[in-house]
Amino acid sequence: MNYKIAVLAGDGIGPEICAGATKVLEKIGIKFGHSFEFEHLPIGGVAIDNYGTPLPDFTVEKCLKADSVLLGAVGGYKWDKLPGDKRPEKGLLGIRKAMGLYSNIRPAKLWKQLADASPLKHELVKDGIEIIIVRELIGGIYFGERGRGKENGAEFAWDTEKYSVPEIERITRIACELALKRSKKLVSVDKANVLESSRLWRKTVHEYAAKHYPEVEVTDVLVDNMAMQIVKNPAQFDVVVTSNIFGDILSDEAAQVTGSIGMLASSSLGDTTCGLYEPIHGSAPDIAGQDIANPIATILAAAMMLRDSFGLTAEYDAVINAIERTLEQGWRTADIYSEGCKKVGCKQMAKLVCDNI
Ligand code: NAD
């Protein structure tokens, strides 16, 4: 098969880490008989410098025509003083919106070889953990009605958490599809003991999953309990589905438990298989251009693209196994280095992963 991938490398370490990820995809292509065609397009600061906007129209058009999109990161000191709507980050929000991406999938994986990086006790993480949080991305309280007023002389403000059945169903579908490919277990997080929107959320998730994905076992966890369980026993979770605000908070908590920002990727998906795949970290301007960034988060993003956009699970597994082998062999970039390991740069780390495929 031939796959057309739009590559939005962006700023800072973006070009270095994307180069590593595309090398890994090329190696997968050779091994499994696919060809990947990369189209490099501007976004963020580099687009502001060259085209006067963080998201040129042609970038959007070409992303919409691609089979999938790989993103590095945007932003940097140079553009920090620009007004909000002209900043590099605006490009990121713009491309998510233009592609209609309503789900954000963030696996918080702690590799057992890096268990020492976790702030949790060794016995809780010694076998590694992987919590995949599927967050609803364009609904709920962040997009609901809001306002300010004055009552009896006191100022007040309000926000609204509102979810419709179709909005809950479409995110449940994404989560169930993922659960099917993994443990077939799905945890739905809500606050149904207090919030009406959560009661509808819970009912809809169960009804939709039972009707369309009877093989998937759905259990409910209240958000306050979930926040505790992530630090108490993170290994019990696999795929988790939740609303925009709960997902925002819990995915940061889960990421922190892994202790290593250079190892985490995320994907955003909508109704089509064309998604946006990216590392969760930013453009790291402090280390840009020095060949010391960790490319693994972006390589993982590319692996997620293979599985979730192209349905290539054996190819996904091949990348994951190669990363595991590379870590087992003791190779580390500076951010995950510990005594006794062998330190390598960004290019070399990507090459080692390729060699291990
Ligand atoms: P950051 O994630 O870029 O960096 C935080 C720290 O982690 C830095 O010390 C950095 O060197 C390190 N780091 C990040 N990625 C790494 C990697 N792959 N390997 C090794 N070390 C790594 O966050 P920040 O410093 O707050 O933001 C820098 C810029 O990135 C800002 O302009 C911010 O707006 C932007 N940003 C972009 C995105 C995105 O594009 N999705 C996300 C977050 C921040």
CSV table of C-alpha atoms and ligand atoms in Angstrom, one decimal:
chain,number,residue,atom,x,y,z
A,1,MET,CA,0.0,0.0,0.0
A,2,ASN,CA,1.0,3.6,-0.6
A,3,TYR,CA,0.2,6.1,2.2
A,4,LYS,CA,0.4,9.9,1.8
A,5,ILE,CA,1.5,11.5,5.1
A,6,ALA,CA,1.5,15.3,5.6
A,7,VAL,CA,4.4,16.2,7.9
A,8,LEU,CA,4.0,19.4,9.9
A,9,ALA,CA,7.4,19.6,11.6
A,10,GLY,CA,6.9,23.1,13.0
A,11,ASP,CA,9.4,24.8,15.3
A,12,GLY,CA,12.3,24.1,17.7
A,13,ILE,CA,13.0,20.4,17.9
A,14,GLY,CA,10.1,19.7,15.6
A,15,PRO,CA,12.2,19.1,12.4
A,16,GLU,CA,14.7,16.8,14.3
A,17,ILE,CA,12.1,14.6,15.9
A,18,CYS,CA,10.0,14.4,12.7
A,19,ALA,CA,13.1,13.3,10.7
A,20,GLY,CA,13.6,10.5,13.2
A,21,ALA,CA,9.9,9.4,13.0
A,22,THR,CA,9.8,9.4,9.1
A,23,LYS,CA,13.1,7.3,9.1
A,24,VAL,CA,11.3,4.7,11.2
A,25,LEU,CA,8.3,4.8,8.9
A,26,GLU,CA,10.6,4.3,5.9
A,27,LYS,CA,12.1,1.3,7.6
A,28,ILE,CA,8.7,-0.2,8.3
A,29,GLY,CA,7.8,0.4,4.7
A,30,ILE,CA,10.9,-1.6,3.6
A,31,LYS,CA,10.2,-4.4,6.0
A,32,PHE,CA,6.4,-4.8,5.4
A,33,GLY,CA,6.2,-3.7,1.7
A,34,HIS,CA,4.5,-0.3,2.1
A,35,SER,CA,5.5,3.0,0.7
A,36,PHE,CA,5.1,6.2,2.6
A,37,GLU,CA,5.0,9.5,0.7
A,38,PHE,CA,5.8,12.5,2.9
A,39,GLU,CA,4.7,16.0,2.1
A,40,HIS,CA,6.4,18.6,4.4
A,41,LEU,CA,4.1,21.6,5.1
A,42,PRO,CA,4.6,24.7,7.3
A,43,ILE,CA,2.8,25.4,10.6
A,44,GLY,CA,3.5,27.5,13.6
A,45,GLY,CA,6.3,30.0,13.9
A,46,VAL,CA,8.0,28.9,10.7
A,47,ALA,CA,4.8,29.5,8.8
A,48,ILE,CA,4.4,33.0,10.4
A,49,ASP,CA,8.0,33.8,9.3
A,50,ASN,CA,7.4,32.6,5.7
A,51,TYR,CA,3.7,33.2,5.0
A,52,GLY,CA,2.6,35.7,7.7
A,53,THR,CA,0.1,33.2,9.3
A,54,PRO,CA,0.6,30.2,11.6
A,55,LEU,CA,-1.6,28.0,9.4
A,56,PRO,CA,-1.5,28.8,5.7
A,57,ASP,CA,-4.6,27.7,3.7
A,58,PHE,CA,-2.5,25.3,1.6
A,59,THR,CA,-1.3,23.5,4.7
A,60,VAL,CA,-5.0,22.8,5.6
A,61,GLU,CA,-6.0,21.8,2.1
A,62,LYS,CA,-3.1,19.3,1.8
A,63,CYS,CA,-3.7,17.9,5.3
A,64,LEU,CA,-7.3,17.2,4.4
A,65,LYS,CA,-6.2,15.4,1.2
A,66,ALA,CA,-3.5,13.3,3.0
A,67,ASP,CA,-4.1,9.8,4.5
A,68,SER,CA,-2.9,11.1,7.8
A,69,VAL,CA,-0.9,13.9,9.5
A,70,LEU,CA,2.3,13.8,11.6
A,71,LEU,CA,3.0,16.9,13.7
A,72,GLY,CA,6.2,17.9,15.5
A,73,ALA,CA,5.6,20.9,17.7
A,74,VAL,CA,5.0,24.6,17.4
A,75,GLY,CA,6.2,27.7,19.3
A,76,GLY,CA,9.4,29.4,20.5
A,77,TYR,CA,10.8,32.5,22.2
A,78,LYS,CA,10.9,34.4,18.9
A,79,TRP,CA,7.1,34.5,18.6
A,80,ASP,CA,6.2,34.7,22.3
A,81,LYS,CA,5.3,38.4,22.1
A,82,LEU,CA,2.8,38.2,19.3
A,83,PRO,CA,-0.9,38.7,20.0
A,84,GLY,CA,-2.9,35.5,20.8
A,85,ASP,CA,-4.5,35.0,17.4
A,86,LYS,CA,-1.2,35.4,15.6
A,87,ARG,CA,0.8,33.0,17.7
A,88,PRO,CA,2.2,29.6,16.6
A,89,GLU,CA,-0.2,27.7,18.9
A,90,LYS,CA,-3.1,29.1,16.9
A,91,GLY,CA,-2.0,27.0,14.0
A,92,LEU,CA,-2.5,23.9,16.1
A,93,LEU,CA,-6.0,24.7,17.2
A,94,GLY,CA,-6.8,25.7,13.6
A,95,ILE,CA,-5.7,22.4,12.1
A,96,ARG,CA,-7.6,20.3,14.7
A,97,LYS,CA,-10.7,22.3,14.0
A,98,ALA,CA,-10.3,22.2,10.2
A,99,MET,CA,-9.9,18.4,10.4
A,100,GLY,CA,-12.9,18.0,12.7
A,101,LEU,CA,-10.9,16.1,15.3
A,102,TYR,CA,-13.2,15.5,18.3
A,103,SER,CA,-11.2,12.9,20.2
A,104,ASN,CA,-7.8,13.1,21.8
A,105,ILE,CA,-6.1,9.8,22.6
A,106,ARG,CA,-3.2,10.0,25.0
A,107,PRO,CA,-1.5,6.8,26.1
A,108,ALA,CA,0.5,7.3,29.3
A,109,LYS,CA,2.9,4.5,29.0
A,110,LEU,CA,5.7,3.8,31.5
A,111,TRP,CA,8.2,1.4,30.0
A,112,LYS,CA,9.4,-1.1,32.5
A,113,GLN,CA,13.0,-0.2,31.5
A,114,LEU,CA,12.3,3.3,32.6
A,115,ALA,CA,10.4,2.5,35.9
A,116,ASP,CA,13.0,4.6,37.8
A,117,ALA,CA,11.7,7.7,36.1
A,118,SER,CA,8.3,7.4,37.7
A,119,PRO,CA,7.6,9.4,40.9
A,120,LEU,CA,5.6,6.4,42.1
A,121,LYS,CA,7.0,3.6,44.3
A,122,HIS,CA,8.8,0.9,42.4
A,123,GLU,CA,6.4,-1.9,43.3
A,124,LEU,CA,3.5,0.0,41.7
A,125,VAL,CA,5.2,0.5,38.3
A,126,LYS,CA,7.8,-2.3,38.1
A,127,ASP,CA,6.0,-4.1,35.3
A,128,GLY,CA,5.3,-0.9,33.4
A,129,ILE,CA,1.9,0.8,32.9
A,130,GLU,CA,-0.1,2.0,30.0
A,131,ILE,CA,-3.3,4.0,30.5
A,132,ILE,CA,-4.9,5.2,27.3
A,133,ILE,CA,-7.1,8.2,28.0
A,134,VAL,CA,-9.6,9.0,25.3
A,135,ARG,CA,-10.7,12.5,25.9
A,136,GLU,CA,-13.7,14.2,24.2
A,137,LEU,CA,-12.0,17.3,22.6
A,138,ILE,CA,-14.5,19.8,21.2
A,139,GLY,CA,-17.5,19.7,23.6
A,140,GLY,CA,-18.4,20.0,27.3
A,141,ILE,CA,-17.6,22.9,29.6
A,142,TYR,CA,-14.7,24.3,27.5
A,143,PHE,CA,-17.2,25.0,24.7
A,144,GLY,CA,-20.4,25.5,26.6
A,145,GLU,CA,-22.2,28.7,27.2
A,146,ARG,CA,-20.6,31.0,29.7
A,147,GLY,CA,-21.0,34.5,31.1
A,148,ARG,CA,-20.7,37.0,33.9
A,149,GLY,CA,-23.2,39.0,35.7
A,150,LYS,CA,-24.0,40.8,38.9
A,151,GLU,CA,-26.4,39.7,41.6
A,152,ASN,CA,-27.2,41.7,44.8
A,153,GLY,CA,-24.1,43.7,44.1
A,154,ALA,CA,-21.8,40.7,43.8
A,155,GLU,CA,-20.1,39.7,40.6
A,156,PHE,CA,-20.6,36.1,39.4
A,157,ALA,CA,-19.4,34.0,36.5
A,158,TRP,CA,-20.7,30.7,35.0
A,159,ASP,CA,-19.8,28.0,32.6
A,160,THR,CA,-22.0,25.2,31.2
A,161,GLU,CA,-21.2,21.5,30.9
A,162,LYS,CA,-23.4,20.3,28.1
A,163,TYR,CA,-23.2,17.0,26.1
A,164,SER,CA,-25.6,15.6,23.6
A,165,VAL,CA,-26.1,11.9,22.9
A,166,PRO,CA,-24.4,12.0,19.5
A,167,GLU,CA,-21.4,13.7,21.0
A,168,ILE,CA,-21.1,11.0,23.6
A,169,GLU,CA,-21.7,8.2,21.2
A,170,ARG,CA,-19.0,9.3,18.8
A,171,ILE,CA,-16.3,9.4,21.5
A,172,THR,CA,-17.6,6.1,22.8
A,173,ARG,CA,-17.1,4.6,19.4
A,174,ILE,CA,-13.5,5.7,19.2
A,175,ALA,CA,-12.8,4.3,22.7
A,176,CYS,CA,-14.5,1.0,22.0
A,177,GLU,CA,-12.6,0.6,18.8
A,178,LEU,CA,-9.4,1.0,20.8
A,179,ALA,CA,-10.5,-1.3,23.6
A,180,LEU,CA,-11.4,-4.0,21.0
A,181,LYS,CA,-7.8,-3.9,19.8
A,182,ARG,CA,-6.5,-4.2,23.3
A,183,SER,CA,-7.9,-5.7,26.5
A,184,LYS,CA,-11.6,-5.3,25.5
A,185,LYS,CA,-12.0,-3.4,28.8
A,186,LEU,CA,-13.2,0.2,28.9
A,187,VAL,CA,-13.4,2.5,32.0
A,188,SER,CA,-15.8,5.4,31.6
A,189,VAL,CA,-15.0,8.3,34.0
A,190,ASP,CA,-17.7,10.7,35.1
A,191,LYS,CA,-19.3,12.5,38.1
A,192,ALA,CA,-22.7,10.9,37.8
A,193,ASN,CA,-23.4,11.1,41.5
A,194,VAL,CA,-23.7,14.9,41.1
A,195,LEU,CA,-23.9,16.1,37.5
A,196,GLU,CA,-26.8,15.6,35.2
A,197,SER,CA,-24.5,15.7,32.1
A,198,SER,CA,-22.5,12.8,33.6
A,199,ARG,CA,-25.7,10.8,34.2
A,200,LEU,CA,-26.5,11.1,30.5
A,201,TRP,CA,-22.8,10.4,29.7
A,202,ARG,CA,-22.9,7.2,31.7
A,203,LYS,CA,-26.2,6.0,30.3
A,204,THR,CA,-25.2,6.7,26.7
A,205,VAL,CA,-21.7,5.1,27.0
A,206,HIS,CA,-23.3,1.9,28.3
A,207,GLU,CA,-26.2,1.8,25.8
A,208,TYR,CA,-23.9,2.5,22.8
A,209,ALA,CA,-21.2,0.0,23.8
A,210,ALA,CA,-23.7,-2.7,24.6
A,211,LYS,CA,-25.4,-2.3,21.2
A,212,HIS,CA,-22.4,-1.8,18.9
A,213,TYR,CA,-19.5,-3.4,20.9
A,214,PRO,CA,-20.9,-6.2,23.1
A,215,GLU,CA,-17.4,-7.7,23.4
A,216,VAL,CA,-16.2,-4.6,25.3
A,217,GLU,CA,-16.8,-4.7,29.1
A,218,VAL,CA,-17.6,-1.2,30.4
A,219,THR,CA,-17.1,-0.1,34.0
A,220,ASP,CA,-17.7,3.3,35.6
A,221,VAL,CA,-15.3,5.2,37.9
A,222,LEU,CA,-16.1,8.5,39.5
A,223,VAL,CA,-13.6,11.2,38.5
A,224,ASP,CA,-12.5,11.8,42.1
A,225,ASN,CA,-11.8,8.1,42.6
A,226,MET,CA,-10.0,8.0,39.3
A,227,ALA,CA,-7.6,10.7,40.4
A,228,MET,CA,-6.8,8.6,43.4
A,229,GLN,CA,-6.5,5.3,41.6
A,230,ILE,CA,-4.0,6.7,39.0
A,231,VAL,CA,-1.5,7.2,41.7
A,232,LYS,CA,-2.6,4.3,43.9
A,233,ASN,CA,-2.7,1.5,41.3
A,234,PRO,CA,-2.2,2.8,37.7
A,235,ALA,CA,-1.5,-0.7,36.3
A,236,GLN,CA,-5.2,-1.6,36.7
A,237,PHE,CA,-6.3,0.6,33.8
A,238,ASP,CA,-6.2,0.1,30.0
A,239,VAL,CA,-8.6,2.3,27.9
A,240,VAL,CA,-10.4,5.1,29.7
A,241,VAL,CA,-13.0,7.4,28.1
A,242,THR,CA,-14.0,10.7,29.6
A,243,SER,CA,-15.2,14.2,28.9
A,244,ASN,CA,-13.1,17.2,27.8
A,245,ILE,CA,-12.4,18.7,31.2
A,246,PHE,CA,-11.9,15.4,33.1
A,247,GLY,CA,-9.7,14.1,30.3
A,248,ASP,CA,-7.6,17.3,30.3
A,249,ILE,CA,-6.8,16.9,34.0
A,250,LEU,CA,-6.5,13.1,34.2
A,251,SER,CA,-4.3,12.8,31.1
A,252,ASP,CA,-1.8,15.3,32.7
A,253,GLU,CA,-1.9,13.3,35.9
A,254,ALA,CA,-1.3,10.0,34.1
A,255,ALA,CA,1.5,11.5,32.0
A,256,GLN,CA,3.3,12.7,35.1
A,257,VAL,CA,3.1,9.2,36.6
A,258,THR,CA,5.3,8.0,33.7
A,259,GLY,CA,7.9,10.7,34.6
A,260,SER,CA,9.1,11.2,31.0
A,261,ILE,CA,7.7,13.8,28.6
A,262,GLY,CA,10.0,12.7,25.7
A,263,MET,CA,8.3,9.3,25.6
A,264,LEU,CA,4.6,10.2,25.3
A,265,ALA,CA,2.5,10.7,22.1
A,266,SER,CA,-1.0,11.6,21.4
A,267,SER,CA,-3.5,11.3,18.5
A,268,SER,CA,-6.6,13.3,17.6
A,269,LEU,CA,-9.3,11.6,15.5
A,270,GLY,CA,-12.6,12.5,14.0
A,271,ASP,CA,-15.1,10.7,11.7
A,272,THR,CA,-12.5,9.7,9.1
A,273,THR,CA,-9.3,7.6,9.5
A,274,CYS,CA,-7.2,10.7,8.8
A,275,GLY,CA,-5.9,11.8,12.2
A,276,LEU,CA,-3.3,14.1,13.7
A,277,TYR,CA,-0.5,12.4,15.5
A,278,GLU,CA,2.0,14.2,17.7
A,279,PRO,CA,4.3,14.0,20.7
A,280,ILE,CA,2.7,15.6,23.8
A,281,HIS,CA,5.7,17.8,24.5
A,282,GLY,CA,6.3,21.2,23.0
A,283,SER,CA,9.0,22.5,20.7
A,284,ALA,CA,11.7,22.5,23.5
A,285,PRO,CA,13.5,25.7,22.2
A,286,ASP,CA,16.1,25.3,24.9
A,287,ILE,CA,17.6,22.2,23.3
A,288,ALA,CA,16.6,22.8,19.6
A,289,GLY,CA,19.3,22.2,16.9
A,290,GLN,CA,21.6,20.3,19.3
A,291,ASP,CA,20.7,16.8,18.3
A,292,ILE,CA,19.9,15.9,21.9
A,293,ALA,CA,16.1,15.7,21.8
A,294,ASN,CA,14.4,12.4,22.4
A,295,PRO,CA,12.6,11.3,19.2
A,296,ILE,CA,10.7,8.4,20.8
A,297,ALA,CA,7.5,10.4,21.5
A,298,THR,CA,7.3,11.3,17.8
A,299,ILE,CA,8.2,7.7,16.7
A,300,LEU,CA,5.4,6.5,19.0
A,301,ALA,CA,3.0,9.0,17.4
A,302,ALA,CA,4.0,7.6,14.0
A,303,ALA,CA,3.3,4.1,15.3
A,304,MET,CA,-0.1,5.1,16.5
A,305,MET,CA,-0.8,6.4,13.0
A,306,LEU,CA,0.1,3.0,11.6
A,307,ARG,CA,-2.4,1.3,13.9
A,308,ASP,CA,-5.2,3.8,14.2
A,309,SER,CA,-5.3,5.4,10.8
A,310,PHE,CA,-4.0,2.6,8.6
A,311,GLY,CA,-5.1,-0.5,10.6
A,312,LEU,CA,-1.5,-1.8,10.5
A,313,THR,CA,-1.3,-3.5,13.9
A,314,ALA,CA,1.7,-5.8,13.1
A,315,GLU,CA,3.6,-2.8,11.9
A,316,TYR,CA,2.6,-0.9,15.1
A,317,ASP,CA,3.9,-3.8,17.2
A,318,ALA,CA,7.1,-3.9,15.3
A,319,VAL,CA,7.9,-0.3,16.2
A,320,ILE,CA,6.9,-0.8,19.9
A,321,ASN,CA,9.1,-3.9,20.1
A,322,ALA,CA,12.0,-2.1,18.5
A,323,ILE,CA,11.7,0.8,21.0
A,324,GLU,CA,11.6,-1.8,23.8
A,325,ARG,CA,14.7,-3.6,22.5
A,326,THR,CA,16.6,-0.3,22.1
A,327,LEU,CA,15.8,0.6,25.7
A,328,GLU,CA,16.7,-2.9,26.9
A,329,GLN,CA,20.1,-2.5,25.1
A,330,GLY,CA,20.7,0.5,27.4
A,331,TRP,CA,20.5,3.3,24.8
A,332,ARG,CA,19.2,6.6,26.3
A,333,THR,CA,18.8,10.2,25.1
A,334,ALA,CA,19.8,12.8,27.8
A,335,ASP,CA,16.2,13.2,29.2
A,336,ILE,CA,15.9,9.5,30.1
A,337,TYR,CA,19.5,8.9,30.9
A,338,SER,CA,20.6,7.2,34.1
A,339,GLU,CA,23.9,5.9,35.3
A,340,GLY,CA,25.2,2.8,33.6
A,341,CYS,CA,23.3,3.5,30.4
A,342,LYS,CA,24.7,4.6,27.0
A,343,LYS,CA,23.9,8.2,26.0
A,344,VAL,CA,23.0,8.9,22.4
A,345,GLY,CA,21.6,11.9,20.4
A,346,CYS,CA,18.3,12.3,18.5
A,347,LYS,CA,19.6,11.0,15.2
A,348,GLN,CA,21.3,8.0,16.7
A,349,MET,CA,18.3,7.0,18.8
A,350,ALA,CA,16.1,7.0,15.7
A,351,LYS,CA,18.7,4.9,13.8
A,352,LEU,CA,18.9,2.4,16.7
A,353,VAL,CA,15.1,2.0,16.6
A,354,CYS,CA,15.3,1.5,12.9
A,355,ASP,CA,18.1,-1.1,13.3
A,356,ASN,CA,15.9,-2.9,15.8
A,357,ILE,CA,12.9,-3.2,13.5
B,1,NAD,P1,8.3,21.8,26.2
B,1,NAD,O1,7.5,20.5,26.2
B,1,NAD,O2,8.7,22.2,24.9
B,1,NAD,O3,9.6,21.6,27.1
B,1,NAD,C1,9.6,21.4,28.5
B,1,NAD,C2,10.9,20.7,28.9
B,1,NAD,O4,11.0,19.4,28.4
B,1,NAD,C3,12.1,21.5,28.3
B,1,NAD,O5,13.2,21.4,29.3
B,1,NAD,C4,12.5,20.6,27.1
B,1,NAD,O6,13.9,20.7,26.8
B,1,NAD,C5,12.1,19.2,27.6
B,1,NAD,N1,11.7,18.4,26.4
B,1,NAD,C6,10.6,18.5,25.7
B,1,NAD,N2,10.5,17.6,24.8
B,1,NAD,C7,11.7,16.9,24.8
B,1,NAD,C8,12.2,15.9,24.1
B,1,NAD,N3,11.6,15.3,23.0
B,1,NAD,N4,13.5,15.4,24.4
B,1,NAD,C9,14.1,15.9,25.5
B,1,NAD,N5,13.6,16.9,26.2
B,1,NAD,C10,12.4,17.4,25.9
B,1,NAD,O7,7.4,22.9,26.9
B,1,NAD,P2,7.7,24.4,27.1
B,1,NAD,O8,9.1,24.7,27.4
B,1,NAD,O9,6.7,24.9,28.1
B,1,NAD,O10,7.3,25.1,25.8
B,1,NAD,C11,8.2,25.4,24.7
B,1,NAD,C12,7.4,25.9,23.5
B,1,NAD,O11,6.5,24.8,23.0
B,1,NAD,C13,6.4,27.0,23.8
B,1,NAD,O12,6.4,27.9,22.8
B,1,NAD,C14,5.0,26.3,23.9
B,1,NAD,O13,4.0,27.2,23.6
B,1,NAD,C15,5.2,25.2,22.9
B,1,NAD,N6,4.3,24.1,23.1
B,1,NAD,C16,3.9,23.5,22.0
B,1,NAD,C17,3.1,22.3,22.1
B,1,NAD,C18,2.7,21.7,20.8
B,1,NAD,O14,3.2,22.0,19.7
B,1,NAD,N7,1.8,20.7,20.8
B,1,NAD,C19,2.8,21.8,23.3
B,1,NAD,C20,3.3,22.4,24.5
B,1,NAD,C21,4.1,23.5,24.3
